[in-house]
Amino acid sequence: QVQLLESGGGSVQTGGSLRLSCAASGLTFSNYAVGWFRQAPGKEREFVAAVSRGGSGIDYADSVKGRFTISRDNARNTVIMQMNSLNPEDTAVYYCAVRYATASKAEYGYRHWGRGTQVTVSS
């Protein structure tokens, strides 16, 4: 059974940082690209960042470029997303998801999802 567990969310003030983790189990992790998505209250879920199977292919939403950094450790079945210079627009539930083979900005193809971790940024 595939399980994805996000952690590291919390409440910070504008300009603060958080480090989200996504721990995967029940799959051959190195066969899957990993994406982070987020959903703010009253809004649709949106793409944040993705990393390829080997870690060399990385993509970000324009809104987080230069502030967020995604990385993965296949030996530990973990993906990390370092979030700096947070602002209130980053407030959302953050989800990690896995997609077999290639990464994508679209939700289509991401077969397994975590339950999410809340990030709240106050002004």
Short mmCIF file of the N, C-alpha and C atoms (twelve columns), coordinates in Angstrom:
data_MODEL
# 
_entry.id   MODEL 
# 
loop_
_atom_site.group_PDB 
_atom_site.id 
_atom_site.type_symbol 
_atom_site.label_atom_id 
_atom_site.label_alt_id 
_atom_site.label_comp_id 
_atom_site.label_asym_id 
_atom_site.label_seq_id 
_atom_site.Cartn_x 
_atom_site.Cartn_y 
_atom_site.Cartn_z 
_atom_site.pdbx_PDB_model_num 
ATOM 1   N N  . GLN A 1   0.846   -1.191 0.000   1 
ATOM 2   C CA . GLN A 1   0.000   0.000  0.000   1 
ATOM 3   C C  . GLN A 1   0.889   1.251  0.000   1 
ATOM 4   N N  . VAL A 2   0.642   2.101  -0.967  1 
ATOM 5   C CA . VAL A 2   1.431   3.323  -1.067  1 
ATOM 6   C C  . VAL A 2   0.954   4.332  -0.034  1 
ATOM 7   N N  . GLN A 3   1.899   4.906  0.684   1 
ATOM 8   C CA . GLN A 3   1.570   5.953  1.647   1 
ATOM 9   C C  . GLN A 3   2.525   7.125  1.465   1 
ATOM 10  N N  . LEU A 4   1.963   8.305  1.516   1 
ATOM 11  C CA . LEU A 4   2.734   9.540  1.481   1 
ATOM 12  C C  . LEU A 4   2.376   10.347 2.715   1 
ATOM 13  N N  . LEU A 5   3.385   10.770 3.436   1 
ATOM 14  C CA . LEU A 5   3.138   11.493 4.673   1 
ATOM 15  C C  . LEU A 5   3.885   12.811 4.651   1 
ATOM 16  N N  . GLU A 6   3.115   13.893 4.629   1 
ATOM 17  C CA . GLU A 6   3.715   15.228 4.671   1 
ATOM 18  C C  . GLU A 6   3.909   15.669 6.122   1 
ATOM 19  N N  . SER A 7   4.942   16.450 6.330   1 
ATOM 20  C CA . SER A 7   5.182   17.038 7.642   1 
ATOM 21  C C  . SER A 7   5.935   18.350 7.464   1 
ATOM 22  N N  . GLY A 8   6.002   19.112 8.537   1 
ATOM 23  C CA . GLY A 8   6.762   20.351 8.514   1 
ATOM 24  C C  . GLY A 8   5.954   21.612 8.374   1 
ATOM 25  N N  . GLY A 9   4.651   21.475 8.215   1 
ATOM 26  C CA . GLY A 9   3.813   22.662 8.136   1 
ATOM 27  C C  . GLY A 9   3.731   23.377 9.477   1 
ATOM 28  N N  . GLY A 10  3.154   24.560 9.446   1 
ATOM 29  C CA . GLY A 10  3.007   25.326 10.667  1 
ATOM 30  C C  . GLY A 10  2.624   26.757 10.368  1 
ATOM 31  N N  . SER A 11  2.758   27.597 11.376  1 
ATOM 32  C CA . SER A 11  2.408   29.010 11.254  1 
ATOM 33  C C  . SER A 11  3.664   29.859 11.374  1 
ATOM 34  N N  . VAL A 12  3.836   30.767 10.434  1 
ATOM 35  C CA . VAL A 12  4.980   31.678 10.455  1 
ATOM 36  C C  . VAL A 12  4.509   33.067 10.059  1 
ATOM 37  N N  . GLN A 13  5.356   34.032 10.301  1 
ATOM 38  C CA . GLN A 13  5.065   35.391 9.874   1 
ATOM 39  C C  . GLN A 13  5.664   35.627 8.488   1 
ATOM 40  N N  . THR A 14  5.178   36.678 7.859   1 
ATOM 41  C CA . THR A 14  5.695   37.054 6.547   1 
ATOM 42  C C  . THR A 14  7.209   37.171 6.587   1 
ATOM 43  N N  . GLY A 15  7.838   36.554 5.574   1 
ATOM 44  C CA . GLY A 15  9.283   36.549 5.508   1 
ATOM 45  C C  . GLY A 15  9.925   35.333 6.136   1 
ATOM 46  N N  . GLY A 16  9.132   34.540 6.828   1 
ATOM 47  C CA . GLY A 16  9.650   33.356 7.500   1 
ATOM 48  C C  . GLY A 16  9.878   32.191 6.546   1 
ATOM 49  N N  . SER A 17  10.334  31.092 7.120   1 
ATOM 50  C CA . SER A 17  10.663  29.896 6.347   1 
ATOM 51  C C  . SER A 17  10.060  28.658 6.986   1 
ATOM 52  N N  . LEU A 18  9.784   27.692 6.150   1 
ATOM 53  C CA . LEU A 18  9.360   26.372 6.596   1 
ATOM 54  C C  . LEU A 18  9.989   25.334 5.681   1 
ATOM 55  N N  . ARG A 19  10.144  24.139 6.222   1 
ATOM 56  C CA . ARG A 19  10.736  23.031 5.464   1 
ATOM 57  C C  . ARG A 19  9.743   21.876 5.508   1 
ATOM 58  N N  . LEU A 20  9.152   21.593 4.362   1 
ATOM 59  C CA . LEU A 20  8.190   20.500 4.274   1 
ATOM 60  C C  . LEU A 20  8.892   19.221 3.843   1 
ATOM 61  N N  . SER A 21  8.439   18.119 4.414   1 
ATOM 62  C CA . SER A 21  8.944   16.808 4.041   1 
ATOM 63  C C  . SER A 21  7.801   15.928 3.548   1 
ATOM 64  N N  . CYS A 22  8.135   15.054 2.639   1 
ATOM 65  C CA . CYS A 22  7.180   14.056 2.154   1 
ATOM 66  C C  . CYS A 22  7.886   12.710 2.212   1 
ATOM 67  N N  . ALA A 23  7.402   11.846 3.077   1 
ATOM 68  C CA . ALA A 23  7.987   10.522 3.240   1 
ATOM 69  C C  . ALA A 23  7.098   9.493  2.555   1 
ATOM 70  N N  . ALA A 24  7.701   8.698  1.688   1 
ATOM 71  C CA . ALA A 24  6.940   7.727  0.902   1 
ATOM 72  C C  . ALA A 24  7.268   6.308  1.341   1 
ATOM 73  N N  . SER A 25  6.264   5.440  1.231   1 
ATOM 74  C CA . SER A 25  6.461   4.028  1.511   1 
ATOM 75  C C  . SER A 25  5.529   3.216  0.630   1 
ATOM 76  N N  . GLY A 26  5.872   1.936  0.460   1 
ATOM 77  C CA . GLY A 26  5.017   1.057  -0.315  1 
ATOM 78  C C  . GLY A 26  5.197   1.137  -1.814  1 
ATOM 79  N N  . LEU A 27  6.281   1.741  -2.259  1 
ATOM 80  C CA . LEU A 27  6.542   1.849  -3.691  1 
ATOM 81  C C  . LEU A 27  8.035   1.921  -3.932  1 
ATOM 82  N N  . THR A 28  8.430   1.672  -5.179  1 
ATOM 83  C CA . THR A 28  9.821   1.860  -5.563  1 
ATOM 84  C C  . THR A 28  9.989   3.347  -5.870  1 
ATOM 85  N N  . PHE A 29  10.421  4.068  -4.886  1 
ATOM 86  C CA . PHE A 29  10.374  5.523  -4.905  1 
ATOM 87  C C  . PHE A 29  11.108  6.115  -6.111  1 
ATOM 88  N N  . SER A 30  12.211  5.529  -6.475  1 
ATOM 89  C CA . SER A 30  13.021  6.083  -7.561  1 
ATOM 90  C C  . SER A 30  12.346  5.953  -8.936  1 
ATOM 91  N N  . ASN A 31  11.240  5.238  -9.009  1 
ATOM 92  C CA . ASN A 31  10.483  5.126  -10.261 1 
ATOM 93  C C  . ASN A 31  9.463   6.236  -10.444 1 
ATOM 94  N N  . TYR A 32  9.344   7.100  -9.445  1 
ATOM 95  C CA . TYR A 32  8.271   8.086  -9.437  1 
ATOM 96  C C  . TYR A 32  8.803   9.510  -9.348  1 
ATOM 97  N N  . ALA A 33  8.223   10.369 -10.165 1 
ATOM 98  C CA . ALA A 33  8.402   11.792 -9.961  1 
ATOM 99  C C  . ALA A 33  7.517   12.223 -8.790  1 
ATOM 100 N N  . VAL A 34  7.881   13.306 -8.165  1 
ATOM 101 C CA . VAL A 34  7.122   13.800 -7.010  1 
ATOM 102 C C  . VAL A 34  6.741   15.259 -7.239  1 
ATOM 103 N N  . GLY A 35  5.517   15.547 -6.932  1 
ATOM 104 C CA . GLY A 35  5.042   16.920 -7.050  1 
ATOM 105 C C  . GLY A 35  4.494   17.428 -5.744  1 
ATOM 106 N N  . TRP A 36  4.603   18.730 -5.556  1 
ATOM 107 C CA . TRP A 36  3.929   19.411 -4.442  1 
ATOM 108 C C  . TRP A 36  2.834   20.293 -5.042  1 
ATOM 109 N N  . PHE A 37  1.686   20.224 -4.434  1 
ATOM 110 C CA . PHE A 37  0.546   21.045 -4.819  1 
ATOM 111 C C  . PHE A 37  0.016   21.716 -3.556  1 
ATOM 112 N N  . ARG A 38  -0.778  22.754 -3.744  1 
ATOM 113 C CA . ARG A 38  -1.364  23.409 -2.577  1 
ATOM 114 C C  . ARG A 38  -2.772  23.870 -2.887  1 
ATOM 115 N N  . GLN A 39  -3.546  23.973 -1.826  1 
ATOM 116 C CA . GLN A 39  -4.922  24.442 -1.973  1 
ATOM 117 C C  . GLN A 39  -5.226  25.437 -0.875  1 
ATOM 118 N N  . ALA A 40  -5.485  26.650 -1.289  1 
ATOM 119 C CA . ALA A 40  -5.858  27.706 -0.361  1 
ATOM 120 C C  . ALA A 40  -7.377  27.696 -0.166  1 
ATOM 121 N N  . PRO A 41  -7.850  28.250 0.935   1 
ATOM 122 C CA . PRO A 41  -9.296  28.277 1.183   1 
ATOM 123 C C  . PRO A 41  -10.058 28.946 0.042   1 
ATOM 124 N N  . GLY A 42  -11.061 28.267 -0.457  1 
ATOM 125 C CA . GLY A 42  -11.887 28.818 -1.507  1 
ATOM 126 C C  . GLY A 42  -11.277 28.793 -2.888  1 
ATOM 127 N N  . LYS A 43  -10.119 28.164 -3.020  1 
ATOM 128 C CA . LYS A 43  -9.448  28.130 -4.327  1 
ATOM 129 C C  . LYS A 43  -9.204  26.689 -4.759  1 
ATOM 130 N N  . GLU A 44  -8.943  26.517 -6.033  1 
ATOM 131 C CA . GLU A 44  -8.611  25.201 -6.538  1 
ATOM 132 C C  . GLU A 44  -7.160  24.855 -6.187  1 
ATOM 133 N N  . ARG A 45  -6.933  23.565 -6.154  1 
ATOM 134 C CA . ARG A 45  -5.574  23.111 -5.888  1 
ATOM 135 C C  . ARG A 45  -4.673  23.503 -7.059  1 
ATOM 136 N N  . GLU A 46  -3.452  23.907 -6.741  1 
ATOM 137 C CA . GLU A 46  -2.539  24.360 -7.784  1 
ATOM 138 C C  . GLU A 46  -1.163  23.736 -7.613  1 
ATOM 139 N N  . PHE A 47  -0.468  23.668 -8.722  1 
ATOM 140 C CA . PHE A 47  0.882   23.135 -8.749  1 
ATOM 141 C C  . PHE A 47  1.840   24.086 -8.056  1 
ATOM 142 N N  . VAL A 48  2.813   23.512 -7.335  1 
ATOM 143 C CA . VAL A 48  3.839   24.305 -6.676  1 
ATOM 144 C C  . VAL A 48  5.225   23.958 -7.217  1 
ATOM 145 N N  . ALA A 49  5.582   22.684 -7.162  1 
ATOM 146 C CA . ALA A 49  6.914   22.273 -7.590  1 
ATOM 147 C C  . ALA A 49  6.899   20.781 -7.887  1 
ATOM 148 N N  . ALA A 50  7.858   20.346 -8.690  1 
ATOM 149 C CA . ALA A 50  7.986   18.925 -9.001  1 
ATOM 150 C C  . ALA A 50  9.446   18.583 -9.220  1 
ATOM 151 N N  . VAL A 51  9.771   17.335 -8.932  1 
ATOM 152 C CA . VAL A 51  11.131  16.848 -9.115  1 
ATOM 153 C C  . VAL A 51  11.064  15.505 -9.817  1 
ATOM 154 N N  . SER A 52  11.979  15.296 -10.735 1 
ATOM 155 C CA . SER A 52  12.008  14.066 -11.505 1 
ATOM 156 C C  . SER A 52  12.503  12.898 -10.657 1 
ATOM 157 N N  . ARG A 53  12.462  11.724 -11.259 1 
ATOM 158 C CA . ARG A 53  12.832  10.513 -10.530 1 
ATOM 159 C C  . ARG A 53  14.238  10.588 -9.961  1 
ATOM 160 N N  . GLY A 54  15.154  11.057 -10.749 1 
ATOM 161 C CA . GLY A 54  16.548  11.116 -10.315 1 
ATOM 162 C C  . GLY A 54  16.911  12.384 -9.583  1 
ATOM 163 N N  . GLY A 55  16.026  13.366 -9.641  1 
ATOM 164 C CA . GLY A 55  16.270  14.605 -8.917  1 
ATOM 165 C C  . GLY A 55  16.851  15.733 -9.749  1 
ATOM 166 N N  . SER A 56  17.229  15.457 -10.977 1 
ATOM 167 C CA . SER A 56  17.876  16.497 -11.774 1 
ATOM 168 C C  . SER A 56  16.879  17.401 -12.487 1 
ATOM 169 N N  . GLY A 57  15.698  16.883 -12.749 1 
ATOM 170 C CA . GLY A 57  14.671  17.679 -13.412 1 
ATOM 171 C C  . GLY A 57  13.753  18.310 -12.389 1 
ATOM 172 N N  . ILE A 58  13.719  19.634 -12.371 1 
ATOM 173 C CA . ILE A 58  12.941  20.358 -11.367 1 
ATOM 174 C C  . ILE A 58  12.138  21.461 -12.049 1 
ATOM 175 N N  . ASP A 59  10.937  21.664 -11.568 1 
ATOM 176 C CA . ASP A 59  10.090  22.713 -12.111 1 
ATOM 177 C C  . ASP A 59  9.340   23.385 -10.965 1 
ATOM 178 N N  . TYR A 60  9.087   24.667 -11.136 1 
ATOM 179 C CA . TYR A 60  8.390   25.440 -10.111 1 
ATOM 180 C C  . TYR A 60  7.280   26.274 -10.743 1 
ATOM 181 N N  . ALA A 61  6.267   26.531 -9.940  1 
ATOM 182 C CA . ALA A 61  5.288   27.533 -10.328 1 
ATOM 183 C C  . ALA A 61  5.968   28.900 -10.300 1 
ATOM 184 N N  . ASP A 62  5.538   29.781 -11.170 1 
ATOM 185 C CA . ASP A 62  6.151   31.114 -11.219 1 
ATOM 186 C C  . ASP A 62  6.053   31.830 -9.873  1 
ATOM 187 N N  . SER A 63  4.984   31.567 -9.155  1 
ATOM 188 C CA . SER A 63  4.740   32.276 -7.898  1 
ATOM 189 C C  . SER A 63  5.730   31.912 -6.798  1 
ATOM 190 N N  . VAL A 64  6.449   30.796 -6.957  1 
ATOM 191 C CA . VAL A 64  7.368   30.369 -5.893  1 
ATOM 192 C C  . VAL A 64  8.822   30.318 -6.359  1 
ATOM 193 N N  . LYS A 65  9.068   30.579 -7.632  1 
ATOM 194 C CA . LYS A 65  10.437  30.546 -8.139  1 
ATOM 195 C C  . LYS A 65  11.321  31.516 -7.372  1 
ATOM 196 N N  . GLY A 66  12.496  31.025 -7.014  1 
ATOM 197 C CA . GLY A 66  13.435  31.858 -6.275  1 
ATOM 198 C C  . GLY A 66  13.216  31.852 -4.774  1 
ATOM 199 N N  . ARG A 67  12.085  31.287 -4.335  1 
ATOM 200 C CA . ARG A 67  11.793  31.241 -2.901  1 
ATOM 201 C C  . ARG A 67  11.723  29.812 -2.370  1 
ATOM 202 N N  . PHE A 68  11.243  28.902 -3.201  1 
ATOM 203 C CA . PHE A 68  11.090  27.501 -2.788  1 
ATOM 204 C C  . PHE A 68  12.150  26.660 -3.493  1 
ATOM 205 N N  . THR A 69  12.610  25.637 -2.793  1 
ATOM 206 C CA . THR A 69  13.573  24.705 -3.368  1 
ATOM 207 C C  . THR A 69  13.133  23.285 -3.064  1 
ATOM 208 N N  . ILE A 70  13.005  22.484 -4.102  1 
ATOM 209 C CA . ILE A 70  12.604  21.084 -3.936  1 
ATOM 210 C C  . ILE A 70  13.815  20.196 -4.160  1 
ATOM 211 N N  . SER A 71  13.905  19.143 -3.386  1 
ATOM 212 C CA . SER A 71  14.976  18.168 -3.536  1 
ATOM 213 C C  . SER A 71  14.478  16.814 -3.076  1 
ATOM 214 N N  . ARG A 72  15.207  15.763 -3.430  1 
ATOM 215 C CA . ARG A 72  14.794  14.434 -3.017  1 
ATOM 216 C C  . ARG A 72  15.999  13.605 -2.611  1 
ATOM 217 N N  . ASP A 73  15.712  12.633 -1.754  1 
ATOM 218 C CA . ASP A 73  16.717  11.676 -1.309  1 
ATOM 219 C C  . ASP A 73  16.122  10.295 -1.546  1 
ATOM 220 N N  . ASN A 74  16.503  9.668  -2.632  1 
ATOM 221 C CA . ASN A 74  15.918  8.368  -2.968  1 
ATOM 222 C C  . ASN A 74  16.323  7.276  -1.990  1 
ATOM 223 N N  . ALA A 75  17.447  7.441  -1.349  1 
ATOM 224 C CA . ALA A 75  17.867  6.447  -0.360  1 
ATOM 225 C C  . ALA A 75  16.952  6.462  0.859   1 
ATOM 226 N N  . ARG A 76  16.347  7.605  1.112   1 
ATOM 227 C CA . ARG A 76  15.466  7.741  2.276   1 
ATOM 228 C C  . ARG A 76  13.999  7.885  1.885   1 
ATOM 229 N N  . ASN A 77  13.712  7.728  0.599   1 
ATOM 230 C CA . ASN A 77  12.316  7.829  0.108   1 
ATOM 231 C C  . ASN A 77  11.660  9.125  0.570   1 
ATOM 232 N N  . THR A 78  12.393  10.209 0.430   1 
ATOM 233 C CA . THR A 78  11.916  11.481 0.965   1 
ATOM 234 C C  . THR A 78  12.120  12.613 -0.036  1 
ATOM 235 N N  . VAL A 79  11.154  13.507 -0.062  1 
ATOM 236 C CA . VAL A 79  11.278  14.750 -0.810  1 
ATOM 237 C C  . VAL A 79  11.151  15.900 0.169   1 
ATOM 238 N N  . ILE A 80  12.002  16.882 -0.014  1 
ATOM 239 C CA . ILE A 80  12.016  18.064 0.846   1 
ATOM 240 C C  . ILE A 80  11.669  19.293 0.006   1 
ATOM 241 N N  . MET A 81  10.889  20.176 0.570   1 
ATOM 242 C CA . MET A 81  10.665  21.471 -0.064  1 
ATOM 243 C C  . MET A 81  10.951  22.568 0.948   1 
ATOM 244 N N  . GLN A 82  12.032  23.273 0.711   1 
ATOM 245 C CA . GLN A 82  12.413  24.400 1.549   1 
ATOM 246 C C  . GLN A 82  11.681  25.639 1.039   1 
ATOM 247 N N  . MET A 83  10.960  26.302 1.940   1 
ATOM 248 C CA . MET A 83  10.159  27.462 1.560   1 
ATOM 249 C C  . MET A 83  10.665  28.678 2.322   1 
ATOM 250 N N  . ASN A 84  11.173  29.643 1.588   1 
ATOM 251 C CA . ASN A 84  11.700  30.875 2.183   1 
ATOM 252 C C  . ASN A 84  10.870  32.072 1.739   1 
ATOM 253 N N  . SER A 85  11.066  33.160 2.436   1 
ATOM 254 C CA . SER A 85  10.385  34.422 2.107   1 
ATOM 255 C C  . SER A 85  8.884   34.215 1.945   1 
ATOM 256 N N  . LEU A 86  8.306   33.520 2.880   1 
ATOM 257 C CA . LEU A 86  6.882   33.219 2.801   1 
ATOM 258 C C  . LEU A 86  6.038   34.478 2.965   1 
ATOM 259 N N  . ASN A 87  4.908   34.480 2.285   1 
ATOM 260 C CA . ASN A 87  3.968   35.591 2.399   1 
ATOM 261 C C  . ASN A 87  2.559   35.035 2.569   1 
ATOM 262 N N  . PRO A 88  1.604   35.853 2.933   1 
ATOM 263 C CA . PRO A 88  0.252   35.344 3.206   1 
ATOM 264 C C  . PRO A 88  -0.371  34.600 2.024   1 
ATOM 265 N N  . GLU A 89  0.019   34.922 0.805   1 
ATOM 266 C CA . GLU A 89  -0.515  34.219 -0.365  1 
ATOM 267 C C  . GLU A 89  -0.051  32.755 -0.433  1 
ATOM 268 N N  . ASP A 90  0.922   32.396 0.372   1 
ATOM 269 C CA . ASP A 90  1.390   31.013 0.420   1 
ATOM 270 C C  . ASP A 90  0.573   30.169 1.396   1 
ATOM 271 N N  . THR A 91  -0.330  30.791 2.120   1 
ATOM 272 C CA . THR A 91  -1.178  30.060 3.064   1 
ATOM 273 C C  . THR A 91  -2.047  29.058 2.324   1 
ATOM 274 N N  . ALA A 92  -1.926  27.787 2.701   1 
ATOM 275 C CA . ALA A 92  -2.650  26.720 2.013   1 
ATOM 276 C C  . ALA A 92  -2.361  25.397 2.699   1 
ATOM 277 N N  . VAL A 93  -3.104  24.391 2.297   1 
ATOM 278 C CA . VAL A 93  -2.740  23.016 2.630   1 
ATOM 279 C C  . VAL A 93  -1.834  22.518 1.503   1 
ATOM 280 N N  . TYR A 94  -0.700  21.988 1.879   1 
ATOM 281 C CA . TYR A 94  0.282   21.514 0.907   1 
ATOM 282 C C  . TYR A 94  0.248   19.991 0.835   1 
ATOM 283 N N  . TYR A 95  0.170   19.483 -0.385  1 
ATOM 284 C CA . TYR A 95  0.095   18.057 -0.625  1 
ATOM 285 C C  . TYR A 95  1.286   17.599 -1.468  1 
ATOM 286 N N  . CYS A 96  1.807   16.429 -1.133  1 
ATOM 287 C CA . CYS A 96  2.755   15.814 -2.057  1 
ATOM 288 C C  . CYS A 96  2.040   14.660 -2.767  1 
ATOM 289 N N  . ALA A 97  2.523   14.375 -3.959  1 
ATOM 290 C CA . ALA A 97  1.917   13.341 -4.779  1 
ATOM 291 C C  . ALA A 97  2.996   12.712 -5.651  1 
ATOM 292 N N  . VAL A 98  2.777   11.474 -6.060  1 
ATOM 293 C CA . VAL A 98  3.748   10.781 -6.895  1 
ATOM 294 C C  . VAL A 98  3.129   10.422 -8.227  1 
ATOM 295 N N  . ARG A 99  3.965   10.482 -9.254  1 
ATOM 296 C CA . ARG A 99  3.543   10.208 -10.625 1 
ATOM 297 C C  . ARG A 99  4.569   9.270  -11.246 1 
ATOM 298 N N  . TYR A 100 4.087   8.154  -11.783 1 
ATOM 299 C CA . TYR A 100 5.017   7.185  -12.337 1 
ATOM 300 C C  . TYR A 100 5.781   7.786  -13.506 1 
ATOM 301 N N  . ALA A 101 7.071   7.610  -13.469 1 
ATOM 302 C CA . ALA A 101 7.984   8.016  -14.552 1 
ATOM 303 C C  . ALA A 101 8.245   9.526  -14.546 1 
ATOM 304 N N  . THR A 102 7.450   10.281 -15.300 1 
ATOM 305 C CA . THR A 102 7.801   11.680 -15.519 1 
ATOM 306 C C  . THR A 102 7.003   12.633 -14.644 1 
ATOM 307 N N  . ALA A 103 7.604   13.787 -14.389 1 
ATOM 308 C CA . ALA A 103 6.934   14.823 -13.598 1 
ATOM 309 C C  . ALA A 103 6.020   15.640 -14.503 1 
ATOM 310 N N  . SER A 104 5.103   16.338 -13.869 1 
ATOM 311 C CA . SER A 104 4.164   17.162 -14.611 1 
ATOM 312 C C  . SER A 104 3.634   18.252 -13.701 1 
ATOM 313 N N  . LYS A 105 3.223   19.368 -14.326 1 
ATOM 314 C CA . LYS A 105 2.571   20.422 -13.561 1 
ATOM 315 C C  . LYS A 105 1.088   20.138 -13.372 1 
ATOM 316 N N  . ALA A 106 0.563   19.260 -14.172 1 
ATOM 317 C CA . ALA A 106 -0.860  18.934 -14.102 1 
ATOM 318 C C  . ALA A 106 -1.097  17.819 -13.095 1 
ATOM 319 N N  . GLU A 107 -2.263  17.857 -12.467 1 
ATOM 320 C CA . GLU A 107 -2.585  16.828 -11.488 1 
ATOM 321 C C  . GLU A 107 -2.785  15.458 -12.130 1 
ATOM 322 N N  . TYR A 108 -3.148  15.473 -13.403 1 
ATOM 323 C CA . TYR A 108 -3.385  14.205 -14.106 1 
ATOM 324 C C  . TYR A 108 -2.127  13.357 -14.050 1 
ATOM 325 N N  . GLY A 109 -2.306  12.117 -13.647 1 
ATOM 326 C CA . GLY A 109 -1.182  11.198 -13.605 1 
ATOM 327 C C  . GLY A 109 -0.588  11.001 -12.230 1 
ATOM 328 N N  . TYR A 110 -0.894  11.919 -11.341 1 
ATOM 329 C CA . TYR A 110 -0.426  11.739 -9.966  1 
ATOM 330 C C  . TYR A 110 -1.406  10.799 -9.266  1 
ATOM 331 N N  . ARG A 111 -0.975  9.574  -9.083  1 
ATOM 332 C CA . ARG A 111 -1.915  8.539  -8.643  1 
ATOM 333 C C  . ARG A 111 -2.072  8.468  -7.132  1 
ATOM 334 N N  . HIS A 112 -1.046  8.861  -6.415  1 
ATOM 335 C CA . HIS A 112 -1.093  8.727  -4.962  1 
ATOM 336 C C  . HIS A 112 -0.795  10.085 -4.328  1 
ATOM 337 N N  . TRP A 113 -1.606  10.398 -3.315  1 
ATOM 338 C CA . TRP A 113 -1.530  11.702 -2.661  1 
ATOM 339 C C  . TRP A 113 -1.442  11.534 -1.157  1 
ATOM 340 N N  . GLY A 114 -0.725  12.454 -0.524  1 
ATOM 341 C CA . GLY A 114 -0.752  12.513 0.916   1 
ATOM 342 C C  . GLY A 114 -1.978  13.259 1.401   1 
ATOM 343 N N  . ARG A 115 -2.120  13.361 2.713   1 
ATOM 344 C CA . ARG A 115 -3.285  14.025 3.297   1 
ATOM 345 C C  . ARG A 115 -3.079  15.530 3.461   1 
ATOM 346 N N  . GLY A 116 -1.859  15.953 3.299   1 
ATOM 347 C CA . GLY A 116 -1.595  17.385 3.340   1 
ATOM 348 C C  . GLY A 116 -1.088  17.882 4.680   1 
ATOM 349 N N  . THR A 117 -0.436  19.026 4.618   1 
ATOM 350 C CA . THR A 117 0.033   19.706 5.828   1 
ATOM 351 C C  . THR A 117 -0.275  21.189 5.684   1 
ATOM 352 N N  . GLN A 118 -0.765  21.779 6.752   1 
ATOM 353 C CA . GLN A 118 -1.220  23.163 6.705   1 
ATOM 354 C C  . GLN A 118 -0.046  24.122 6.869   1 
ATOM 355 N N  . VAL A 119 -0.005  25.106 6.003   1 
ATOM 356 C CA . VAL A 119 0.956   26.204 6.115   1 
ATOM 357 C C  . VAL A 119 0.166   27.497 6.235   1 
ATOM 358 N N  . THR A 120 0.439   28.247 7.285   1 
ATOM 359 C CA . THR A 120 -0.249  29.509 7.508   1 
ATOM 360 C C  . THR A 120 0.787   30.616 7.679   1 
ATOM 361 N N  . VAL A 121 0.657   31.649 6.870   1 
ATOM 362 C CA . VAL A 121 1.583   32.775 6.920   1 
ATOM 363 C C  . VAL A 121 0.790   34.023 7.280   1 
ATOM 364 N N  . SER A 122 1.171   34.642 8.355   1 
ATOM 365 C CA . SER A 122 0.463   35.839 8.813   1 
ATOM 366 C C  . SER A 122 1.277   37.087 8.499   1 
ATOM 367 N N  . SER A 123 0.547   38.184 8.312   1 
ATOM 368 C CA . SER A 123 1.216   39.439 7.956   1 
ATOM 369 C C  . SER A 123 1.619   40.214 9.196   1 
# 
